[in-house]
Short mmCIF file of C-alpha atoms in Angstrom, two decimals:
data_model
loop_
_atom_site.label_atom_id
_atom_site.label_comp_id
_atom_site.label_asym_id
_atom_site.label_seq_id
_atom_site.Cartn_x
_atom_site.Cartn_y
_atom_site.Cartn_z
CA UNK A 1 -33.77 -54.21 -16.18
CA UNK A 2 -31.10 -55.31 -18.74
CA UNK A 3 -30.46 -53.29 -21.69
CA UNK A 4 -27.92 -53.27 -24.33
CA UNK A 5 -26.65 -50.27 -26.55
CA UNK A 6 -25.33 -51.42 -30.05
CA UNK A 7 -22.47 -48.48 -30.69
CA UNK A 8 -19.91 -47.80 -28.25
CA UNK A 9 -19.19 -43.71 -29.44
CA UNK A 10 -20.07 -40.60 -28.23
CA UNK A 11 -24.34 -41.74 -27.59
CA UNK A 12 -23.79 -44.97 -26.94
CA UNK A 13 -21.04 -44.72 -24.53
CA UNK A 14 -22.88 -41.76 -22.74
CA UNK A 15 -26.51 -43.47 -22.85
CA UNK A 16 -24.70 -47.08 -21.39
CA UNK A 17 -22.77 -45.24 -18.26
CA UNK A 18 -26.14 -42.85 -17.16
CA UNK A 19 -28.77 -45.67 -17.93
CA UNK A 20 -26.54 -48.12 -15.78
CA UNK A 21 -26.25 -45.12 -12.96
CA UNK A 22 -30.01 -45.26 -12.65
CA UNK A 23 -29.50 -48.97 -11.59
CA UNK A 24 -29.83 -50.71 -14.89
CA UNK A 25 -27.77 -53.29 -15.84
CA UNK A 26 -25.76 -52.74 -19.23
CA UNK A 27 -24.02 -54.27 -21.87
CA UNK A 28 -22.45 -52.17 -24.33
CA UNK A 29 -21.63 -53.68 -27.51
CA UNK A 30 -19.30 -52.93 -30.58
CA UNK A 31 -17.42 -54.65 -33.33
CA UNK A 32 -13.94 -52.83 -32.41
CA UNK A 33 -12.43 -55.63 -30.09
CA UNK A 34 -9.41 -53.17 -29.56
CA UNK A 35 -12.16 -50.41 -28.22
CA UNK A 36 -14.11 -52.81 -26.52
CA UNK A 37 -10.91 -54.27 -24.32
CA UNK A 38 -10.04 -50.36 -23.46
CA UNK A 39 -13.25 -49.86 -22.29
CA UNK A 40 -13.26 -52.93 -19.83
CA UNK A 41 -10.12 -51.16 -18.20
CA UNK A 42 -11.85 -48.06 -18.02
CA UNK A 43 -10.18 -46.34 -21.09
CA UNK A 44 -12.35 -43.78 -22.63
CA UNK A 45 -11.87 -43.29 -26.27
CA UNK A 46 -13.60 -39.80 -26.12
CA UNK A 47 -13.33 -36.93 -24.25
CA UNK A 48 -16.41 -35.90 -22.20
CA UNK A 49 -15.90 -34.26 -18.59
CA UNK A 50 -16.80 -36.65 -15.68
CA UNK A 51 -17.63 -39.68 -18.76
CA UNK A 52 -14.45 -41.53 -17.57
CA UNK A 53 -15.20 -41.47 -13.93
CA UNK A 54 -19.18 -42.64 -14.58
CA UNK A 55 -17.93 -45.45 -16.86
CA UNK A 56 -15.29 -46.68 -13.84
CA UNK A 57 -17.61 -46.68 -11.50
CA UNK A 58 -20.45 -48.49 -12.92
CA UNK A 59 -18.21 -50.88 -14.08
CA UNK A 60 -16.75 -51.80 -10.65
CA UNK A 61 -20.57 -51.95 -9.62
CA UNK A 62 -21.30 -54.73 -12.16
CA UNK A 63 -23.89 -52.76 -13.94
CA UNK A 64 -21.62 -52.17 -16.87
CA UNK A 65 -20.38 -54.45 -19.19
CA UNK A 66 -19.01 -54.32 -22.60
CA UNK A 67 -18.85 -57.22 -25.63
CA UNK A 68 -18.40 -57.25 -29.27
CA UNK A 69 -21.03 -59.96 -29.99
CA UNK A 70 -24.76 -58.33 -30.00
CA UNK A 71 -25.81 -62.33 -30.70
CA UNK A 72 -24.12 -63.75 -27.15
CA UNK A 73 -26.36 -60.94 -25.30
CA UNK A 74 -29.09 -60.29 -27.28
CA UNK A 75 -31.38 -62.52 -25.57
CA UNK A 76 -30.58 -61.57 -22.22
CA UNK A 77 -31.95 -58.48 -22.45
CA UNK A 78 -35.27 -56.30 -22.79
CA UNK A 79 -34.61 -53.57 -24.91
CA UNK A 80 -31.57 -53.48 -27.41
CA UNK A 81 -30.50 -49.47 -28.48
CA UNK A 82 -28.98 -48.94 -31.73
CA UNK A 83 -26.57 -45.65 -31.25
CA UNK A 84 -24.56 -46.69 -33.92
CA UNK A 85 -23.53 -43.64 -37.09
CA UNK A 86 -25.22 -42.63 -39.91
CA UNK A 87 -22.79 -40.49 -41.56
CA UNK A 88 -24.05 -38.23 -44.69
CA UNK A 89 -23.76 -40.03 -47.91
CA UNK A 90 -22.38 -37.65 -50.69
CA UNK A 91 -26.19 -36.55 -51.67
CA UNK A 92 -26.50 -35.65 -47.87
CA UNK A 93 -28.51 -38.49 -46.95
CA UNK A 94 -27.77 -40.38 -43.63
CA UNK A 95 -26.15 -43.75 -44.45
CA UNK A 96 -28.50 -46.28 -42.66
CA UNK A 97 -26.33 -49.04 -43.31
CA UNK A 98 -25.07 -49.81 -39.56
CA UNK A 99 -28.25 -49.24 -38.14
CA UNK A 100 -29.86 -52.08 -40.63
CA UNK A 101 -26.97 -54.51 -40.10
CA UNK A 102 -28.15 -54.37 -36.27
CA UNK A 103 -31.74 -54.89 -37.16
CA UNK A 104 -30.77 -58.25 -39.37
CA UNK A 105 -28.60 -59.35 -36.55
CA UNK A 106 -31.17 -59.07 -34.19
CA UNK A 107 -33.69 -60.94 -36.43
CA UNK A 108 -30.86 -63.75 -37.47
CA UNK A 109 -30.63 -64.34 -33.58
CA UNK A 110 -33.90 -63.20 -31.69
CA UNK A 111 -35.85 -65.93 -29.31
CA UNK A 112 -37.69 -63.79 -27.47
CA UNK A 113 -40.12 -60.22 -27.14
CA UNK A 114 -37.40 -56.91 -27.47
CA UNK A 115 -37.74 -53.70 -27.97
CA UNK A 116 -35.25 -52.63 -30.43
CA UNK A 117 -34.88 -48.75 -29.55
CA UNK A 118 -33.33 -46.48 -32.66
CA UNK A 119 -30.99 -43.91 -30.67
CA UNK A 120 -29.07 -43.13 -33.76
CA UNK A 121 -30.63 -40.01 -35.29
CA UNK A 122 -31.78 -41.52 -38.47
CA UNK A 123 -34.72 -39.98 -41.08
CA UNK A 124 -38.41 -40.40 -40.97
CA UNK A 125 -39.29 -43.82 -41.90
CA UNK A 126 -36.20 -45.91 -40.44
CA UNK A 127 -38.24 -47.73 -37.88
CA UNK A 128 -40.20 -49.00 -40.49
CA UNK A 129 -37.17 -50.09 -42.48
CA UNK A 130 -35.43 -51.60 -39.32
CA UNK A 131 -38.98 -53.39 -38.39
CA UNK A 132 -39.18 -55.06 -41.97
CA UNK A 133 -34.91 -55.95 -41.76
CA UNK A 134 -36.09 -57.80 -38.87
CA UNK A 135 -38.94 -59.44 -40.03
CA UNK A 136 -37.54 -60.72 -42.80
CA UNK A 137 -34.56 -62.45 -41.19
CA UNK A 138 -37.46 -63.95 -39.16
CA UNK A 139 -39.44 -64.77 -41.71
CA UNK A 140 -35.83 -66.82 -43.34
CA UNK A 141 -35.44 -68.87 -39.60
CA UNK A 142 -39.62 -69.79 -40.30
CA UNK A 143 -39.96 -68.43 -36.37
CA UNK A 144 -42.55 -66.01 -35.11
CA UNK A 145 -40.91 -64.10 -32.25
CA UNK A 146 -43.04 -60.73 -31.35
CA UNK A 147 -40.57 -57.44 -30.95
CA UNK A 148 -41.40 -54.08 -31.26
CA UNK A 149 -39.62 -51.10 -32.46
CA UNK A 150 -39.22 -47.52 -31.06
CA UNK A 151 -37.42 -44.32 -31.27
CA UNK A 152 -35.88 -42.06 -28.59
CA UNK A 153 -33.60 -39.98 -30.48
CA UNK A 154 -31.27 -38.23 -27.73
CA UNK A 155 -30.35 -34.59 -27.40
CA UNK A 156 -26.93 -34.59 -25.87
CA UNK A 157 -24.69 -31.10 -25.87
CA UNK A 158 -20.78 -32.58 -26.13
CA UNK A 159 -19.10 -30.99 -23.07
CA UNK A 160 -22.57 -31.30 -20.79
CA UNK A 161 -23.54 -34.82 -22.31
CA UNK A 162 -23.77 -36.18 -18.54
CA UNK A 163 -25.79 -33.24 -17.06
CA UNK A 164 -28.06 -33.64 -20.10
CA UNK A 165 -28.75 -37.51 -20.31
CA UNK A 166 -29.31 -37.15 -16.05
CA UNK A 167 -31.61 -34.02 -16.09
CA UNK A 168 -33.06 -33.90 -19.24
CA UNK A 169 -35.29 -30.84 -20.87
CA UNK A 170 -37.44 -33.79 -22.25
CA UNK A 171 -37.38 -37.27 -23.20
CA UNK A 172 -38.97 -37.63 -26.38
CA UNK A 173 -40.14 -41.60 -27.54
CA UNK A 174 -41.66 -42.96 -30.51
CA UNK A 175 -43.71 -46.10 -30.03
CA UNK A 176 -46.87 -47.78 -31.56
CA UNK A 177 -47.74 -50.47 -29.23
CA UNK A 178 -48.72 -50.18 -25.55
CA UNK A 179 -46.45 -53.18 -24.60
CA UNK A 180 -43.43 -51.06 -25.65
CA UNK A 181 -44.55 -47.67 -23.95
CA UNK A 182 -44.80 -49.53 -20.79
CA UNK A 183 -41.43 -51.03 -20.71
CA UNK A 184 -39.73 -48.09 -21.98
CA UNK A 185 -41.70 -45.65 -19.17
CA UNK A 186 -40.49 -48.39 -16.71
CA UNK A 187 -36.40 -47.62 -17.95
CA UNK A 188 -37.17 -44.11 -17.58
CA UNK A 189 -38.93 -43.70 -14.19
CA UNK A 190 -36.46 -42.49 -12.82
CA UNK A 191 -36.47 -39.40 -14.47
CA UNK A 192 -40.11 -39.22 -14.20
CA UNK A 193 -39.74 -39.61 -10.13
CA UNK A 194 -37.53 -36.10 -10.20
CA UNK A 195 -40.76 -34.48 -12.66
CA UNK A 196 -38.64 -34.82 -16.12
CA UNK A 197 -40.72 -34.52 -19.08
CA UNK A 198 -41.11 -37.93 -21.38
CA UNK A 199 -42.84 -36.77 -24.05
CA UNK A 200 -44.57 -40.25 -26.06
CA UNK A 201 -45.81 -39.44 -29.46
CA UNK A 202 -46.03 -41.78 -32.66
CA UNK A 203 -42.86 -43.11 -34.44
CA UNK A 204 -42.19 -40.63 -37.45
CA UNK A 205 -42.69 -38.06 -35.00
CA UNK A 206 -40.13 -38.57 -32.86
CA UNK A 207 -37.89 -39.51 -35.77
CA UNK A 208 -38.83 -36.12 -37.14
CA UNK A 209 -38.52 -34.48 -33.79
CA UNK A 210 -35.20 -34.71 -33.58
CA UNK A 211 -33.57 -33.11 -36.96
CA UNK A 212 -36.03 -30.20 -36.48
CA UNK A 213 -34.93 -29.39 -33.25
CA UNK A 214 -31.13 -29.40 -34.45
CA UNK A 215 -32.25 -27.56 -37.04
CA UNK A 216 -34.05 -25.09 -35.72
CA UNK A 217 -31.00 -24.48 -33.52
CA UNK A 218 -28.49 -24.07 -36.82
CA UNK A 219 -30.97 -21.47 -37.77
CA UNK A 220 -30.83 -19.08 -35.16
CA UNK A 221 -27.35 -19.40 -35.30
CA UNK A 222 -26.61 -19.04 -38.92
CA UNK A 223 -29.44 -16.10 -38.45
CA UNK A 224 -27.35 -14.08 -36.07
CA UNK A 225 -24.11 -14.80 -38.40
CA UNK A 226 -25.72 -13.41 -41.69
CA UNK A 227 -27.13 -10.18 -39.05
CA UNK A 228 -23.65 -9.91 -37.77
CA UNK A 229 -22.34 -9.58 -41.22
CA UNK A 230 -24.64 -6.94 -41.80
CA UNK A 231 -23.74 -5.23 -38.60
CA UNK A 232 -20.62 -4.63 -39.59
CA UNK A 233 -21.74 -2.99 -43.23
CA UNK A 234 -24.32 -0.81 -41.24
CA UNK A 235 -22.16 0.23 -38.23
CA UNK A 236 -24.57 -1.54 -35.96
CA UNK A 237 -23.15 -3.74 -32.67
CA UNK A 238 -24.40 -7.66 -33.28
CA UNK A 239 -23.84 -8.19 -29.22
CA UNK A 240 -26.32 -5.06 -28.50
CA UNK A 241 -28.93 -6.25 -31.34
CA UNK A 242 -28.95 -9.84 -29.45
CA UNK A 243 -29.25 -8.14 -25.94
CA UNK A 244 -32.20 -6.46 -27.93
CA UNK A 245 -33.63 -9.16 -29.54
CA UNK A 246 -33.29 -11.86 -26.80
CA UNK A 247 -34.88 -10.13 -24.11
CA UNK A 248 -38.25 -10.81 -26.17
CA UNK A 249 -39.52 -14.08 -24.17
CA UNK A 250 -41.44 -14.92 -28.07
CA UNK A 251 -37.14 -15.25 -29.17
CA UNK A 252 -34.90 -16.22 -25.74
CA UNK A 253 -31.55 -15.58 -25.58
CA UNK A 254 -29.50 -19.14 -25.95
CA UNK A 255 -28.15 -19.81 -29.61
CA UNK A 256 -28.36 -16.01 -30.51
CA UNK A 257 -24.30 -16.00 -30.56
CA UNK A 258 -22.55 -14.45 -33.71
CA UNK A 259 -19.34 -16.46 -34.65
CA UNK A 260 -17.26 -18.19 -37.21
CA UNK A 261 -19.64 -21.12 -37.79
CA UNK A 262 -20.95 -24.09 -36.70
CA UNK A 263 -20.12 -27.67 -37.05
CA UNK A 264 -19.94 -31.10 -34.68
CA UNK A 265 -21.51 -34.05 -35.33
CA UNK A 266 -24.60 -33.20 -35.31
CA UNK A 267 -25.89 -30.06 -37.01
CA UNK A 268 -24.17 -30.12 -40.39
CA UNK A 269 -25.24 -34.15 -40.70
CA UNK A 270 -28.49 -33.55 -39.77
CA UNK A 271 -29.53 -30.49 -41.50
CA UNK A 272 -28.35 -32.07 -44.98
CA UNK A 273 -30.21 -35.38 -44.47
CA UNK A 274 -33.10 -33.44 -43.74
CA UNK A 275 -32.75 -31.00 -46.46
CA UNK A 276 -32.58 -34.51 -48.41
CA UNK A 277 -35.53 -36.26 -46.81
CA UNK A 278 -37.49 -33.43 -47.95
CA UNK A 279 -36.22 -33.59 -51.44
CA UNK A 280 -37.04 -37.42 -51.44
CA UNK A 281 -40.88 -36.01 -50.83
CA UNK A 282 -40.89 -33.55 -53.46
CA UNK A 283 -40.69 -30.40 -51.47
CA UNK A 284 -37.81 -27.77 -50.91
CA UNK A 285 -37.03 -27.07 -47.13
CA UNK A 286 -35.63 -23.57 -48.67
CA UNK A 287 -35.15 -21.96 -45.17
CA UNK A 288 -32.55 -24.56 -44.49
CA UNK A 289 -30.68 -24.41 -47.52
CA UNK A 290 -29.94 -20.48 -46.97
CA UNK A 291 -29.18 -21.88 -43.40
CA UNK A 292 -26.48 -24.19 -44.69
CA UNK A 293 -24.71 -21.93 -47.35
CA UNK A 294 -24.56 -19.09 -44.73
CA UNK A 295 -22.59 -21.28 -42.30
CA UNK A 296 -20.58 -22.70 -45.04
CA UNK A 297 -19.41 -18.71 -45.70
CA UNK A 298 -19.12 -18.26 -42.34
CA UNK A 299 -16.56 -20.63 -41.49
CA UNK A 300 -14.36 -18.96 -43.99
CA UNK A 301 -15.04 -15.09 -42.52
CA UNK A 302 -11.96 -14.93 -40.02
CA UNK A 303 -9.69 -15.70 -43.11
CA UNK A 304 -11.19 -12.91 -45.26
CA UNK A 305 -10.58 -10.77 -42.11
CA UNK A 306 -6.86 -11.98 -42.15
CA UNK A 307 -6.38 -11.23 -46.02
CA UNK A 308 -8.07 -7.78 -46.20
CA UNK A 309 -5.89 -6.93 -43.15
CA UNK A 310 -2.17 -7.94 -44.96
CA UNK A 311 -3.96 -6.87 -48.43
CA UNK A 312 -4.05 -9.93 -50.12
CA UNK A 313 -0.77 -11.22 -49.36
CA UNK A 314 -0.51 -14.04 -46.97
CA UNK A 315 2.74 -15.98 -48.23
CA UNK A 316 4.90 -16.84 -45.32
CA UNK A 317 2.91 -15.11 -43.13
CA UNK A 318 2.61 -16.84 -39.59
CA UNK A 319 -0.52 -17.50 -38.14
CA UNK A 320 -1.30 -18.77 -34.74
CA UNK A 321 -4.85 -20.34 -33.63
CA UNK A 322 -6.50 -21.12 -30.53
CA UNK A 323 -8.83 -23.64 -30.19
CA UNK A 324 -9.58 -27.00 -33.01
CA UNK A 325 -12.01 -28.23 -31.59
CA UNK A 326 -15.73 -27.26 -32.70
CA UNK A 327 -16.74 -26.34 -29.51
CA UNK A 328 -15.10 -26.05 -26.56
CA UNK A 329 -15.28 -29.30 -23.57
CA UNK A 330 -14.60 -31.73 -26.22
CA UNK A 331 -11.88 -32.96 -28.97
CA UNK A 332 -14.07 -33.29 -31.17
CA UNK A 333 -13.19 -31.66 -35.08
CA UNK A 334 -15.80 -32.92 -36.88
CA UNK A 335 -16.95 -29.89 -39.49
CA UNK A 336 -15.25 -27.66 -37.50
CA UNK A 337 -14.42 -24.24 -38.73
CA UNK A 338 -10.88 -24.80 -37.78
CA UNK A 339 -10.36 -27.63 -40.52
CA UNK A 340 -11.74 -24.91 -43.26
CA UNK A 341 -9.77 -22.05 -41.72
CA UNK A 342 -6.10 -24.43 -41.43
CA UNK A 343 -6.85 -25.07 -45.54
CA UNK A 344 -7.16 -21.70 -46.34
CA UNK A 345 -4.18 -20.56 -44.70
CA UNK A 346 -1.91 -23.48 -46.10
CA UNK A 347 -3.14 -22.73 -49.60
CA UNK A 348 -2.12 -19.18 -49.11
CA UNK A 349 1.30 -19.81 -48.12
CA UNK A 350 0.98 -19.59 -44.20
CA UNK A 351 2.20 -21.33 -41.46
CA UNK A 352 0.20 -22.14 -39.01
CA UNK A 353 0.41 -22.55 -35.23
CA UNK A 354 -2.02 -24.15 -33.22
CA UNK A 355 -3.42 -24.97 -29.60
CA UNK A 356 -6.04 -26.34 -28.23
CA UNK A 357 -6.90 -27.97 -24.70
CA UNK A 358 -7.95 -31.16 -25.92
CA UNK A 359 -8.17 -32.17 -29.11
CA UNK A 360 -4.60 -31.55 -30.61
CA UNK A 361 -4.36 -35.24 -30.91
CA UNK A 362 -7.40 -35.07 -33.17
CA UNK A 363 -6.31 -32.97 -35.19
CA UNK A 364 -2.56 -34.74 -35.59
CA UNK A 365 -4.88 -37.85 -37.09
CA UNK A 366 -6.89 -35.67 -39.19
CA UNK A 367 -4.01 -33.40 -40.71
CA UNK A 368 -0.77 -34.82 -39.98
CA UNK A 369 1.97 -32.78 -39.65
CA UNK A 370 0.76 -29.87 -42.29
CA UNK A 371 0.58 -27.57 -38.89
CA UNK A 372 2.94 -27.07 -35.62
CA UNK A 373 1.36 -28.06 -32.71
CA UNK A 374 1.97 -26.69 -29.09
CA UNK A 375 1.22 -27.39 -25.79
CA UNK A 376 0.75 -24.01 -24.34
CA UNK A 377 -1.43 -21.34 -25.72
CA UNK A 378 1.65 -18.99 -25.45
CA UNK A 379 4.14 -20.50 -27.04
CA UNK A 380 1.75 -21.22 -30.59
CA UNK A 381 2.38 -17.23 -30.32
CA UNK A 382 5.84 -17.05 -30.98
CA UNK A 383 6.57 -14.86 -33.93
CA UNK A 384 2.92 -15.02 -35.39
CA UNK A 385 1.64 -12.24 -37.01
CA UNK A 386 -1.74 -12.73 -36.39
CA UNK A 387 -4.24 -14.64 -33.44
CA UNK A 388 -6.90 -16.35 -34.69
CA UNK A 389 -9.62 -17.17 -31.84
CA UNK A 390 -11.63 -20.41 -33.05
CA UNK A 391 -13.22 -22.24 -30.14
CA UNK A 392 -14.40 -20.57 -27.28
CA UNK A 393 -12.24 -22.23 -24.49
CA UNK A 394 -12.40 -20.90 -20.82
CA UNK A 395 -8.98 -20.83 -20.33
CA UNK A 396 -8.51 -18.44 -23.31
CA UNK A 397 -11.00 -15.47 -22.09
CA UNK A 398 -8.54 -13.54 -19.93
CA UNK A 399 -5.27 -13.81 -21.71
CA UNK A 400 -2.84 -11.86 -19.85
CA UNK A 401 -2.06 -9.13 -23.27
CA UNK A 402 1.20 -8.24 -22.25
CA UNK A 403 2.69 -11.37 -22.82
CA UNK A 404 0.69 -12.01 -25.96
CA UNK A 405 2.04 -8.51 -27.34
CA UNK A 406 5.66 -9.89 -26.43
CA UNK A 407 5.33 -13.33 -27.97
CA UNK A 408 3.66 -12.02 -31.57
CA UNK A 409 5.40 -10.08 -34.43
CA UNK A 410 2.48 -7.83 -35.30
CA UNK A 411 -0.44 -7.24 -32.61
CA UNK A 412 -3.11 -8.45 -34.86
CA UNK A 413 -6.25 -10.51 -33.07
CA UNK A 414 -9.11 -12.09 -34.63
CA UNK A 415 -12.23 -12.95 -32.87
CA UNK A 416 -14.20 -15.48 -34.32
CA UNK A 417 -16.28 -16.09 -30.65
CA UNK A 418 -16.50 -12.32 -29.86
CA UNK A 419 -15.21 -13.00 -26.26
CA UNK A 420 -12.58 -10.50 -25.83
CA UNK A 421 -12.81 -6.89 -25.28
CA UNK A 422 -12.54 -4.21 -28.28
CA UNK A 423 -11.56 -1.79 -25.18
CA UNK A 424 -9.34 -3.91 -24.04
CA UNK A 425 -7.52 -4.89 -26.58
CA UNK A 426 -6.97 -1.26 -27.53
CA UNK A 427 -5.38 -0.34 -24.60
CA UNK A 428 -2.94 -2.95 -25.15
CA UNK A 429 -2.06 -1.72 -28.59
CA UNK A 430 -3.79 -4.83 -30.97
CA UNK A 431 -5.18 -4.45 -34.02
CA UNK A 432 -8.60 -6.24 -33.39
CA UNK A 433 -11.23 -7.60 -35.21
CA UNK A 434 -14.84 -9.68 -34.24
CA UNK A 435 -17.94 -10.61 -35.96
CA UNK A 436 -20.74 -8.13 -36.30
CA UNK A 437 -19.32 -4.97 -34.75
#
């Protein structure tokens, strides 16, 4: 089967290796000649473990090929994915305007039946919009090619993206014709030989599918923050109230984690559009506006820690963090909580010391030089009077104390992940502080 995938980031890129280690044969397309050339060496632009290795070998196997025109290919192959962004517009809408320049270059240039899959995460209603882009650049050529339109949003973790796309909880698709079911359950029988769940359902619902399911996800986390918060005013322990509360099968245990916020690609984007398509139909999706201002507070929580702790004054204090990223086994910084943290503590007259596994470079191109960057999570220690904990790396769970105690000026930690000790750390002499206990 030949495919193409229209959007060479973090979905695309994924979606093109795994379809094309099922056997598939893929062409990956994007407008960034410079990314495009990388890729045909092998050079990731992303970090994802075991991505780089997939891509390699796929390539070398012939079923993985990358261009930067979608017209050359498009006629080559059977289904065409868009997995290009829709970033949030300022009123929180997703920008569709990528995903709609694909549709009119598939109509300026389509001779034969496609499928023309949406794998962007895009609002209720896009297929339509996409269908009639295309239909009207048919409509200019005077041709009448048949194509149908579908949606199989994805549902990729960053750090696990390859584990996920290969053994799947579900794979959810949007179609209205039988022609396009049956070519799309042919791509994915391979997941239905090994008993994998494909879920097919009508087209807004799998468009709406999607942004509930993130959302539903930001809930119970920003639910567990705002219970943490009260923890800590009622002398209750959040970690002992989710041992409680998860063991209920009706409530599960996974995203029941108190922290410092959430952020990514993903949640923030797609709880605002939402929170926007509902406004565009006249109704108030209330639940997920408290959901959004109590992350927004949360992000900020470790610094209000940090300022009750020196009483107000911060000026020239040194502050050291670990971990940039948003979440740990990837570089990515988008709405991460260590961008809001880093701007607080500039603004109060701090330097600030930072270290992360991956995604230092990231945060060079987002920030510049307004921080000091180190290689080693040790030496972002030296003479800091406080440890801030901000991503949840592995390699930062069992710190050896004694040389953290020698490196800082004042033994001052702040949890933002609640993964170290409170024992622990006070038999190592630091002043330590988590969420919710």
């Amino acid at each position: 089967m030949n495919i193409a995938i229209v959007g060479t980031g973090y979905v695309g890129l994924v979606s093109g290796a795994c379809f094309a280690e099922t056997g598939a044969t893929v062409t990956c397309v994007d407008v960034d000649s410079a990314k495009i050339e990388a890729l045909k060496k092998g050079v990731i632009p992303i970090y994802e473990p075991g991505l780089d290795e997939l891509v390699m070998k796929n390539i070398n196997a012939g079923r993985l090929k990358f261009s930067t025109s979608l017209p050359d290919v498009l006629n080559e192959q059977q289904i065409v994915f868009t997995a290009v962004g829709t970033p949030p517009d300022e009123d929180g809408s997703a920008d569709l305007k990528y995903v709609l320049q694909v549709a009119k270059t598939i109509g300026e240039n389509l001779n034969r039946y496609l499928v023309v899959v949406t794998k962007s995460t895009v609002p209720v209603g896009t297929s339509h919009k996409i269908s009639d882009t295309i239909k009207a650049e048919l409509d200019k050529r005077g041709v009448d090619v048949p194509f149908d339109v579908a949606s199989n949003p994805e549902f990729l973790k960053e750090g696990n993206a390859i584990k996920d796309f290969m053994s799947p909880d579900r794979v959810v698709i949007g179609v209205d014709s039988d022609r396009a079911k049956n070519i799309l359950t042919k791509l994915y029988k391979p997941f239905l030989l090994n008993n994998f769940r494909v879920i097919f359902m009508d087209i807004p619902s799998a468009e709406m599918t999607k942004y509930a399911a993130n959302s539903m996800l930001a809930t119970r986390i920003s639910f567990m923050n705002d219970i943490a918060n009260l923890c800590e005013l009622v002398g209750a322990d959040v970690n002992k109230v989710r041992a409680g509360i998860g063991s209920d099968t009706r409530i599960g245990r996974k995203f029941l984690y108190a922290g410092c916020g959430y952020g990514g690609s993903c949640f923030p984007k797609d709880v605002k559009a939402l929170i926007k398509t509902a406004e565009d139909n006249g109704y108030s999706l209330d639940v997920l506006k408290a959901v959004e201002r109590v992350n927004e507070r949360q992000k900020g929580i470790l610094f209000d820690k940090l300022f009750k702790a020196f009483n107000g004054d911060l000026s020239r204090k040194t502050v050291a963090l670990w971990g940039l990223a948003f979440k740990p086994e990837t570089d990515d910084m988008r709405e991460s909580t260590a961008l809001v943290v880093i701007k607080k503590l500039l603004d109060a007259g701090c330097r600030v010391q930072a270290y992360d596994p991956e995604a230092i470079n990231e945060c060079k191109r987002i920030i510049g030089d307004k921080i000091a960057y180190y290689n080693n999570k040790y030496d972002a220690l030296v003479d800091a009077d406080a440890l801030m904990l901000l991503t949840e790396w592995q390699e930062f769970r069992l710190p050896d104390w004694d040389v953290v105690g020698k490196h800082m000026r004042r033994r001052l930690v702040l949890d933002g992940r609640n993964i170290f000790d409170s024992d622990d750390m006070a038999e190592h002499g630091f002043e330590y502080h988590c969420i919710g206990k």
